[in-house]
PDB file of C-alpha atoms in Angstrom:
ATOM      1  CA  UNK A   1      94.015 120.129  88.824  1.00 47.00           C
ATOM      2  CA  UNK A   2      91.555 118.663  90.876  1.00 49.00           C
ATOM      3  CA  UNK A   3      90.528 114.871  91.712  1.00 48.00           C
ATOM      4  CA  UNK A   4      88.671 113.263  88.965  1.00 50.00           C
ATOM      5  CA  UNK A   5      86.095 110.258  90.061  1.00 48.00           C
ATOM      6  CA  UNK A   6      86.067 107.649  87.815  1.00 48.00           C
ATOM      7  CA  UNK A   7      87.726 104.651  89.440  1.00 47.00           C
ATOM      8  CA  UNK A   8      86.374 101.323  89.454  1.00 48.00           C
ATOM      9  CA  UNK A   9      83.966 100.548  92.403  1.00 53.00           C
ATOM     10  CA  UNK A  10      85.164  98.107  94.646  1.00 60.00           C
ATOM     11  CA  UNK A  11      88.795  98.275  94.137  1.00 76.00           C
ATOM     12  CA  UNK A  12      91.630 100.257  96.108  1.00 85.00           C
ATOM     13  CA  UNK A  13      93.012 103.492  94.404  1.00 93.00           C
ATOM     14  CA  UNK A  14      96.392 103.178  92.873  1.00 98.00           C
ATOM     15  CA  UNK A  15      99.765 105.744  93.045  1.00 98.00           C
ATOM     16  CA  UNK A  16     102.488 104.343  90.869  1.00 98.00           C
ATOM     17  CA  UNK A  17     105.605 105.763  91.870  1.00 98.00           C
ATOM     18  CA  UNK A  18     108.250 105.987  89.082  1.00 98.00           C
ATOM     19  CA  UNK A  19     111.653 107.736  90.369  1.00 98.00           C
ATOM     20  CA  UNK A  20     115.206 106.870  90.953  1.00 97.00           C
ATOM     21  CA  UNK A  21     116.838 105.824  94.437  1.00 95.00           C
ATOM     22  CA  UNK A  22     115.610 108.575  96.150  1.00 96.00           C
ATOM     23  CA  UNK A  23     112.438 106.686  96.281  1.00 97.00           C
ATOM     24  CA  UNK A  24     112.809 102.818  96.621  1.00 97.00           C
ATOM     25  CA  UNK A  25     111.606 100.850  99.063  1.00 96.00           C
ATOM     26  CA  UNK A  26     114.686  99.522 100.929  1.00 96.00           C
ATOM     27  CA  UNK A  27     115.312  96.120 102.593  1.00 94.00           C
ATOM     28  CA  UNK A  28     116.276  95.956 105.889  1.00 93.00           C
ATOM     29  CA  UNK A  29     120.284  95.598 104.800  1.00 92.00           C
ATOM     30  CA  UNK A  30     119.840  99.077 104.008  1.00 93.00           C
ATOM     31  CA  UNK A  31     118.804 100.385 107.636  1.00 93.00           C
ATOM     32  CA  UNK A  32     118.743 103.392 108.420  1.00 94.00           C
ATOM     33  CA  UNK A  33     118.493 104.276 104.909  1.00 96.00           C
ATOM     34  CA  UNK A  34     114.724 104.973 103.616  1.00 96.00           C
ATOM     35  CA  UNK A  35     113.356 106.000 100.500  1.00 97.00           C
ATOM     36  CA  UNK A  36     110.208 108.559 100.956  1.00 98.00           C
ATOM     37  CA  UNK A  37     107.787 106.308  98.813  1.00 98.00           C
ATOM     38  CA  UNK A  38     107.891 103.635 101.683  1.00 96.00           C
ATOM     39  CA  UNK A  39     106.692 106.165 104.015  1.00 97.00           C
ATOM     40  CA  UNK A  40     104.098 107.913 101.894  1.00 98.00           C
ATOM     41  CA  UNK A  41     101.397 105.325 102.821  1.00 97.00           C
ATOM     42  CA  UNK A  42     102.004 106.686 106.469  1.00 98.00           C
ATOM     43  CA  UNK A  43     100.011 109.632 105.421  1.00 98.00           C
ATOM     44  CA  UNK A  44      97.448 107.732 103.268  1.00 98.00           C
ATOM     45  CA  UNK A  45      94.610 105.958 103.838  1.00 97.00           C
ATOM     46  CA  UNK A  46      93.819 101.920 102.953  1.00 93.00           C
ATOM     47  CA  UNK A  47      91.881 102.719 100.397  1.00 92.00           C
ATOM     48  CA  UNK A  48      94.998 104.208  98.892  1.00 96.00           C
ATOM     49  CA  UNK A  49      97.535 101.342  97.507  1.00 97.00           C
ATOM     50  CA  UNK A  50     100.990 103.342  96.562  1.00 98.00           C
ATOM     51  CA  UNK A  51     102.493 101.255  94.062  1.00 97.00           C
ATOM     52  CA  UNK A  52     106.541 102.116  94.260  1.00 97.00           C
ATOM     53  CA  UNK A  53     108.133 101.001  91.259  1.00 97.00           C
ATOM     54  CA  UNK A  54     111.123 102.888  91.719  1.00 97.00           C
ATOM     55  CA  UNK A  55     114.727 101.937  91.020  1.00 96.00           C
ATOM     56  CA  UNK A  56     118.384 102.852  92.079  1.00 95.00           C
ATOM     57  CA  UNK A  57     120.490 104.597  89.662  1.00 95.00           C
ATOM     58  CA  UNK A  58     117.468 105.109  87.360  1.00 97.00           C
ATOM     59  CA  UNK A  59     117.103 108.380  84.815  1.00 98.00           C
ATOM     60  CA  UNK A  60     114.102 109.108  83.001  1.00 98.00           C
ATOM     61  CA  UNK A  61     115.566 107.452  79.900  1.00 98.00           C
ATOM     62  CA  UNK A  62     117.150 104.452  81.670  1.00 98.00           C
ATOM     63  CA  UNK A  63     113.700 103.735  83.564  1.00 98.00           C
ATOM     64  CA  UNK A  64     111.813 104.346  80.843  1.00 98.00           C
ATOM     65  CA  UNK A  65     114.107 102.491  78.040  1.00 97.00           C
ATOM     66  CA  UNK A  66     114.051  99.126  80.546  1.00 96.00           C
ATOM     67  CA  UNK A  67     110.561  98.511  80.297  1.00 97.00           C
ATOM     68  CA  UNK A  68     109.682  99.745  83.995  1.00 97.00           C
ATOM     69  CA  UNK A  69     107.457 103.032  82.246  1.00 98.00           C
ATOM     70  CA  UNK A  70     105.559 100.532  79.912  1.00 98.00           C
ATOM     71  CA  UNK A  71     105.121  97.609  82.746  1.00 97.00           C
ATOM     72  CA  UNK A  72     103.650 100.587  84.944  1.00 98.00           C
ATOM     73  CA  UNK A  73     101.619 102.139  81.680  1.00 98.00           C
ATOM     74  CA  UNK A  74     100.014  97.966  81.123  1.00 97.00           C
ATOM     75  CA  UNK A  75      98.751  97.850  84.615  1.00 97.00           C
ATOM     76  CA  UNK A  76      97.768 100.982  85.117  1.00 97.00           C
ATOM     77  CA  UNK A  77      93.486 101.131  84.843  1.00 97.00           C
ATOM     78  CA  UNK A  78      90.990 104.334  84.583  1.00 97.00           C
ATOM     79  CA  UNK A  79      91.309 106.809  87.568  1.00 97.00           C
ATOM     80  CA  UNK A  80      94.960 105.346  88.989  1.00 98.00           C
ATOM     81  CA  UNK A  81      97.545 108.161  89.623  1.00 98.00           C
ATOM     82  CA  UNK A  82     101.166 108.129  88.001  1.00 98.00           C
ATOM     83  CA  UNK A  83     103.906 109.940  90.409  1.00 98.00           C
ATOM     84  CA  UNK A  84     107.192 110.519  88.913  1.00 98.00           C
ATOM     85  CA  UNK A  85     110.403 112.828  89.144  1.00 98.00           C
ATOM     86  CA  UNK A  86     113.757 112.783  87.943  1.00 98.00           C
ATOM     87  CA  UNK A  87     116.630 114.410  87.483  1.00 95.00           C
ATOM     88  CA  UNK A  88     119.383 113.092  90.062  1.00 94.00           C
ATOM     89  CA  UNK A  89     121.037 111.093  87.804  1.00 96.00           C
ATOM     90  CA  UNK A  90     119.948 112.323  84.032  1.00 96.00           C
ATOM     91  CA  UNK A  91     123.135 114.422  84.776  1.00 95.00           C
ATOM     92  CA  UNK A  92     125.259 111.621  84.748  1.00 95.00           C
ATOM     93  CA  UNK A  93     127.444 111.321  81.539  1.00 95.00           C
ATOM     94  CA  UNK A  94     126.670 107.139  81.212  1.00 97.00           C
ATOM     95  CA  UNK A  95     124.622 107.305  77.731  1.00 96.00           C
ATOM     96  CA  UNK A  96     122.484 104.650  79.005  1.00 96.00           C
ATOM     97  CA  UNK A  97     121.595 107.512  81.820  1.00 97.00           C
ATOM     98  CA  UNK A  98     122.336 110.802  80.391  1.00 98.00           C
ATOM     99  CA  UNK A  99     119.625 113.323  79.059  1.00 98.00           C
ATOM    100  CA  UNK A 100     119.775 116.996  78.543  1.00 97.00           C
ATOM    101  CA  UNK A 101     117.482 119.176  80.516  1.00 98.00           C
ATOM    102  CA  UNK A 102     115.347 121.384  77.434  1.00 97.00           C
ATOM    103  CA  UNK A 103     115.761 117.930  75.041  1.00 98.00           C
ATOM    104  CA  UNK A 104     115.786 114.816  75.606  1.00 98.00           C
ATOM    105  CA  UNK A 105     115.131 114.868  79.620  1.00 98.00           C
ATOM    106  CA  UNK A 106     111.887 116.690  77.938  1.00 98.00           C
ATOM    107  CA  UNK A 107     111.105 114.061  75.598  1.00 98.00           C
ATOM    108  CA  UNK A 108     111.391 110.942  77.873  1.00 98.00           C
ATOM    109  CA  UNK A 109     108.887 112.879  80.541  1.00 98.00           C
ATOM    110  CA  UNK A 110     106.172 113.805  78.615  1.00 98.00           C
ATOM    111  CA  UNK A 111     105.914 110.388  77.482  1.00 98.00           C
ATOM    112  CA  UNK A 112     105.392 109.455  81.236  1.00 98.00           C
ATOM    113  CA  UNK A 113     102.606 112.301  80.917  1.00 98.00           C
ATOM    114  CA  UNK A 114     101.149 110.822  77.770  1.00 98.00           C
ATOM    115  CA  UNK A 115     101.228 107.009  78.918  1.00 98.00           C
ATOM    116  CA  UNK A 116      99.023 107.828  81.941  1.00 98.00           C
ATOM    117  CA  UNK A 117      96.871 110.236  80.359  1.00 98.00           C
ATOM    118  CA  UNK A 118      96.352 107.502  77.400  1.00 98.00           C
ATOM    119  CA  UNK A 119      95.317 104.889  80.106  1.00 97.00           C
ATOM    120  CA  UNK A 120      92.757 107.389  81.385  1.00 98.00           C
ATOM    121  CA  UNK A 121      95.364 108.006  84.570  1.00 98.00           C
ATOM    122  CA  UNK A 122      95.959 110.938  86.157  1.00 98.00           C
ATOM    123  CA  UNK A 123     100.027 112.034  85.957  1.00 98.00           C
ATOM    124  CA  UNK A 124     101.559 114.255  88.828  1.00 98.00           C
ATOM    125  CA  UNK A 125     105.161 115.596  88.197  1.00 98.00           C
ATOM    126  CA  UNK A 126     107.524 115.689  91.347  1.00 98.00           C
ATOM    127  CA  UNK A 127     110.688 117.941  91.676  1.00 98.00           C
ATOM    128  CA  UNK A 128     112.799 115.728  93.471  1.00 96.00           C
ATOM    129  CA  UNK A 129     114.801 116.660  96.643  1.00 96.00           C
ATOM    130  CA  UNK A 130     117.912 118.621  96.757  1.00 95.00           C
ATOM    131  CA  UNK A 131     121.245 116.804  97.932  1.00 92.00           C
ATOM    132  CA  UNK A 132     122.906 117.809 100.680  1.00 94.00           C
ATOM    133  CA  UNK A 133     126.170 120.249  99.850  1.00 90.00           C
ATOM    134  CA  UNK A 134     126.335 123.107 101.703  1.00 87.00           C
ATOM    135  CA  UNK A 135     129.056 125.769 102.121  1.00 83.00           C
ATOM    136  CA  UNK A 136     129.707 127.076 105.493  1.00 79.00           C
ATOM    137  CA  UNK A 137     127.567 129.506 104.969  1.00 79.00           C
ATOM    138  CA  UNK A 138     124.793 127.477 105.058  1.00 81.00           C
ATOM    139  CA  UNK A 139     124.289 127.923 101.525  1.00 85.00           C
ATOM    140  CA  UNK A 140     122.716 124.895  99.456  1.00 91.00           C
ATOM    141  CA  UNK A 141     124.451 124.169  96.177  1.00 87.00           C
ATOM    142  CA  UNK A 142     122.183 123.912  92.949  1.00 90.00           C
ATOM    143  CA  UNK A 143     123.683 120.605  92.155  1.00 90.00           C
ATOM    144  CA  UNK A 144     119.894 119.420  90.203  1.00 92.00           C
ATOM    145  CA  UNK A 145     120.777 122.428  87.649  1.00 92.00           C
ATOM    146  CA  UNK A 146     117.918 122.774  85.108  1.00 96.00           C
ATOM    147  CA  UNK A 147     116.309 119.411  85.913  1.00 97.00           C
ATOM    148  CA  UNK A 148     113.949 120.737  88.196  1.00 97.00           C
ATOM    149  CA  UNK A 149     113.235 124.063  85.741  1.00 97.00           C
ATOM    150  CA  UNK A 150     112.448 121.628  82.539  1.00 97.00           C
ATOM    151  CA  UNK A 151     110.416 119.298  84.805  1.00 98.00           C
ATOM    152  CA  UNK A 152     107.926 122.853  85.941  1.00 97.00           C
ATOM    153  CA  UNK A 153     108.421 123.785  81.955  1.00 98.00           C
ATOM    154  CA  UNK A 154     106.369 120.189  80.730  1.00 98.00           C
ATOM    155  CA  UNK A 155     103.836 121.115  83.792  1.00 98.00           C
ATOM    156  CA  UNK A 156     102.679 124.344  82.779  1.00 98.00           C
ATOM    157  CA  UNK A 157     103.064 122.993  78.840  1.00 98.00           C
ATOM    158  CA  UNK A 158     101.041 119.868  80.096  1.00 98.00           C
ATOM    159  CA  UNK A 159      98.734 121.167  82.430  1.00 98.00           C
ATOM    160  CA  UNK A 160     100.041 118.794  84.993  1.00 98.00           C
ATOM    161  CA  UNK A 161      99.980 119.070  88.579  1.00 98.00           C
ATOM    162  CA  UNK A 162     103.691 119.383  90.827  1.00 98.00           C
ATOM    163  CA  UNK A 163     104.983 118.531  93.393  1.00 98.00           C
ATOM    164  CA  UNK A 164     107.425 120.783  94.262  1.00 98.00           C
ATOM    165  CA  UNK A 165     109.856 119.002  96.787  1.00 98.00           C
ATOM    166  CA  UNK A 166     112.717 120.720  95.397  1.00 96.00           C
ATOM    167  CA  UNK A 167     112.187 124.004  96.607  1.00 96.00           C
ATOM    168  CA  UNK A 168     110.859 122.310  99.647  1.00 97.00           C
ATOM    169  CA  UNK A 169     114.141 120.816 100.147  1.00 96.00           C
ATOM    170  CA  UNK A 170     116.419 123.929  99.750  1.00 95.00           C
ATOM    171  CA  UNK A 171     114.331 125.489 102.110  1.00 95.00           C
ATOM    172  CA  UNK A 172     114.357 122.776 104.474  1.00 95.00           C
ATOM    173  CA  UNK A 173     118.003 122.163 104.643  1.00 95.00           C
ATOM    174  CA  UNK A 174     119.272 126.198 104.645  1.00 93.00           C
ATOM    175  CA  UNK A 175     116.976 126.347 107.611  1.00 93.00           C
ATOM    176  CA  UNK A 176     118.724 122.991 109.321  1.00 94.00           C
ATOM    177  CA  UNK A 177     122.622 124.223 108.423  1.00 93.00           C
ATOM    178  CA  UNK A 178     125.311 122.078 107.352  1.00 93.00           C
ATOM    179  CA  UNK A 179     125.044 119.983 110.657  1.00 93.00           C
ATOM    180  CA  UNK A 180     121.588 119.327 111.736  1.00 94.00           C
ATOM    181  CA  UNK A 181     120.928 118.694 108.202  1.00 95.00           C
ATOM    182  CA  UNK A 182     122.759 115.278 108.528  1.00 95.00           C
ATOM    183  CA  UNK A 183     120.307 113.742 110.714  1.00 95.00           C
ATOM    184  CA  UNK A 184     117.576 113.553 107.954  1.00 96.00           C
ATOM    185  CA  UNK A 185     120.307 111.703 105.509  1.00 97.00           C
ATOM    186  CA  UNK A 186     121.894 108.465 106.077  1.00 96.00           C
ATOM    187  CA  UNK A 187     124.824 110.160 108.603  1.00 96.00           C
ATOM    188  CA  UNK A 188     125.101 107.003 111.169  1.00 95.00           C
ATOM    189  CA  UNK A 189     124.604 107.475 114.658  1.00 94.00           C
ATOM    190  CA  UNK A 190     126.154 106.411 117.418  1.00 93.00           C
ATOM    191  CA  UNK A 191     125.879 102.579 118.289  1.00 91.00           C
ATOM    192  CA  UNK A 192     124.174 102.202 114.452  1.00 91.00           C
ATOM    193  CA  UNK A 193     126.029  99.480 112.831  1.00 90.00           C
ATOM    194  CA  UNK A 194     127.430  99.671 109.221  1.00 88.00           C
ATOM    195  CA  UNK A 195     125.356  97.593 107.170  1.00 87.00           C
ATOM    196  CA  UNK A 196     126.728  96.033 103.681  1.00 83.00           C
ATOM    197  CA  UNK A 197     125.295  98.346 101.755  1.00 83.00           C
ATOM    198  CA  UNK A 198     124.674 101.282 103.200  1.00 91.00           C
ATOM    199  CA  UNK A 199     127.781 104.070 103.268  1.00 90.00           C
ATOM    200  CA  UNK A 200     128.116 106.671 105.941  1.00 94.00           C
ATOM    201  CA  UNK A 201     128.142 110.116 105.284  1.00 94.00           C
ATOM    202  CA  UNK A 202     125.478 109.875 102.444  1.00 94.00           C
ATOM    203  CA  UNK A 203     124.223 113.365 100.754  1.00 94.00           C
ATOM    204  CA  UNK A 204     122.449 112.050  98.763  1.00 95.00           C
ATOM    205  CA  UNK A 205     120.022 109.104 100.516  1.00 96.00           C
ATOM    206  CA  UNK A 206     117.513 109.645 103.114  1.00 97.00           C
ATOM    207  CA  UNK A 207     117.424 108.417 106.567  1.00 96.00           C
ATOM    208  CA  UNK A 208     113.970 107.270 107.810  1.00 96.00           C
ATOM    209  CA  UNK A 209     113.617 110.339 109.204  1.00 96.00           C
ATOM    210  CA  UNK A 210     114.030 112.492 106.349  1.00 97.00           C
ATOM    211  CA  UNK A 211     112.031 110.127 103.746  1.00 98.00           C
ATOM    212  CA  UNK A 212     109.023 110.489 106.263  1.00 98.00           C
ATOM    213  CA  UNK A 213     109.480 114.253 106.248  1.00 98.00           C
ATOM    214  CA  UNK A 214     109.412 114.365 102.408  1.00 98.00           C
ATOM    215  CA  UNK A 215     106.816 111.437 102.241  1.00 98.00           C
ATOM    216  CA  UNK A 216     104.545 114.010 104.352  1.00 98.00           C
ATOM    217  CA  UNK A 217     105.293 116.853 102.261  1.00 98.00           C
ATOM    218  CA  UNK A 218     104.336 114.879  98.961  1.00 98.00           C
ATOM    219  CA  UNK A 219     101.035 113.948 100.239  1.00 98.00           C
ATOM    220  CA  UNK A 220      99.827 117.215 102.010  1.00 98.00           C
ATOM    221  CA  UNK A 221     101.106 118.866  98.766  1.00 98.00           C
ATOM    222  CA  UNK A 222      98.693 116.736  96.928  1.00 98.00           C
ATOM    223  CA  UNK A 223      95.845 116.919  99.299  1.00 98.00           C
ATOM    224  CA  UNK A 224      96.035 120.761  99.037  1.00 98.00           C
ATOM    225  CA  UNK A 225      96.127 121.228  95.395  1.00 97.00           C
ATOM    226  CA  UNK A 226      93.036 118.738  95.456  1.00 97.00           C
ATOM    227  CA  UNK A 227      95.376 116.551  92.981  1.00 97.00           C
ATOM    228  CA  UNK A 228      93.832 113.385  95.562  1.00 97.00           C
ATOM    229  CA  UNK A 229      90.814 113.814  97.374  1.00 96.00           C
ATOM    230  CA  UNK A 230      90.970 115.366 101.027  1.00 95.00           C
ATOM    231  CA  UNK A 231      89.760 111.816 102.730  1.00 95.00           C
ATOM    232  CA  UNK A 232      92.730 110.144 101.382  1.00 97.00           C
ATOM    233  CA  UNK A 233      95.040 111.828 103.620  1.00 97.00           C
ATOM    234  CA  UNK A 234      95.535 110.786 107.445  1.00 98.00           C
ATOM    235  CA  UNK A 235      98.097 111.975 110.322  1.00 97.00           C
ATOM    236  CA  UNK A 236      99.576 114.720 108.646  1.00 97.00           C
ATOM    237  CA  UNK A 237     100.302 116.262 111.656  1.00 97.00           C
ATOM    238  CA  UNK A 238     101.373 112.929 113.946  1.00 97.00           C
ATOM    239  CA  UNK A 239     104.810 113.528 114.585  1.00 94.00           C
ATOM    240  CA  UNK A 240     106.295 110.726 115.940  1.00 95.00           C
ATOM    241  CA  UNK A 241     106.854 106.904 113.704  1.00 96.00           C
ATOM    242  CA  UNK A 242     108.555 104.006 114.681  1.00 93.00           C
ATOM    243  CA  UNK A 243     110.926 102.250 112.421  1.00 92.00           C
ATOM    244  CA  UNK A 244     108.427  99.308 112.739  1.00 92.00           C
ATOM    245  CA  UNK A 245     105.862 100.837 110.435  1.00 94.00           C
ATOM    246  CA  UNK A 246     108.334 102.080 107.540  1.00 94.00           C
ATOM    247  CA  UNK A 247     107.329  98.964 105.136  1.00 90.00           C
ATOM    248  CA  UNK A 248     111.093  97.420 105.556  1.00 93.00           C
ATOM    249  CA  UNK A 249     111.348  94.817 102.571  1.00 94.00           C
ATOM    250  CA  UNK A 250     112.961  91.924 102.911  1.00 93.00           C
ATOM    251  CA  UNK A 251     115.956  90.266 100.534  1.00 93.00           C
ATOM    252  CA  UNK A 252     113.474  87.805  98.440  1.00 95.00           C
ATOM    253  CA  UNK A 253     110.773  90.718  98.110  1.00 95.00           C
ATOM    254  CA  UNK A 254     112.806  93.569  97.247  1.00 94.00           C
ATOM    255  CA  UNK A 255     114.753  91.262  94.792  1.00 93.00           C
ATOM    256  CA  UNK A 256     111.235  89.972  93.375  1.00 94.00           C
ATOM    257  CA  UNK A 257     110.223  93.441  93.085  1.00 92.00           C
ATOM    258  CA  UNK A 258     113.451  94.797  91.592  1.00 91.00           C
ATOM    259  CA  UNK A 259     113.091  92.053  88.268  1.00 91.00           C
ATOM    260  CA  UNK A 260     108.911  91.557  87.664  1.00 91.00           C
ATOM    261  CA  UNK A 261     108.271  95.026  87.411  1.00 94.00           C
ATOM    262  CA  UNK A 262     109.206  95.227  83.808  1.00 95.00           C
ATOM    263  CA  UNK A 263     107.379  95.194  80.651  1.00 92.00           C
ATOM    264  CA  UNK A 264     109.234  93.556  77.757  1.00 80.00           C
ATOM    265  CA  UNK A 265     106.427  95.078  74.907  1.00 73.00           C
ATOM    266  CA  UNK A 266     107.333  97.489  72.936  1.00 58.00           C
ATOM    267  CA  UNK A 267     108.246 100.911  74.957  1.00 59.00           C
ATOM    268  CA  UNK A 268     105.465 103.874  75.052  1.00 59.00           C
TER     269      UNK A 268
END
């Protein structure tokens, strides 16, 4: 797929993001934990607005059934993008979250594709990164099972571009190994305080450093595939970023976004 023009003149291009806790914009109380979406603007020009609607503990099912997908669809305009990826929570046995990879998961994911296209938007499927589970020999466990495979199947059937962060993460974690991979996940370093909402030794959520590299890969993948135009990208080879650039939220803004980006209208 290549970039399709048609955005209204005079307004910023928008990329809506739907996903779970790995993509959430974090408040300061979660330092040094960060979602990859809050780092994505580092690699996009000011002509692009990233509208992060990801929510902690969201599956493809719960995000849709709780009105979060509908809010995005109600807000989208022709030419906007919907970048979405699930699977890291869909395996949970909770009936409000659980989906089966090649049945209910595909059904819910298809609703994101069709909903975006009905609004003349551009759906993009993200295969989420694998969690950090590495044995003594450096082998990374495929915890996400068939969810990435199912998402790729849907992408092929619906002709939707794919950002394969999953495959890239397997390569990264294996290259880094059991110890060095801790540097990109939420393992506290000497002198860092333990925040109320952060668990030290978290093998699921990223530090800012890891979030930045995931965001870099996502931006580069969309640019190289022609999903978004080349002039939207910036600083893809920049190696140093400060924590001040990461877009941490204050608690009030975080709470407001969590509560407000929900639609009570009939679901899509």
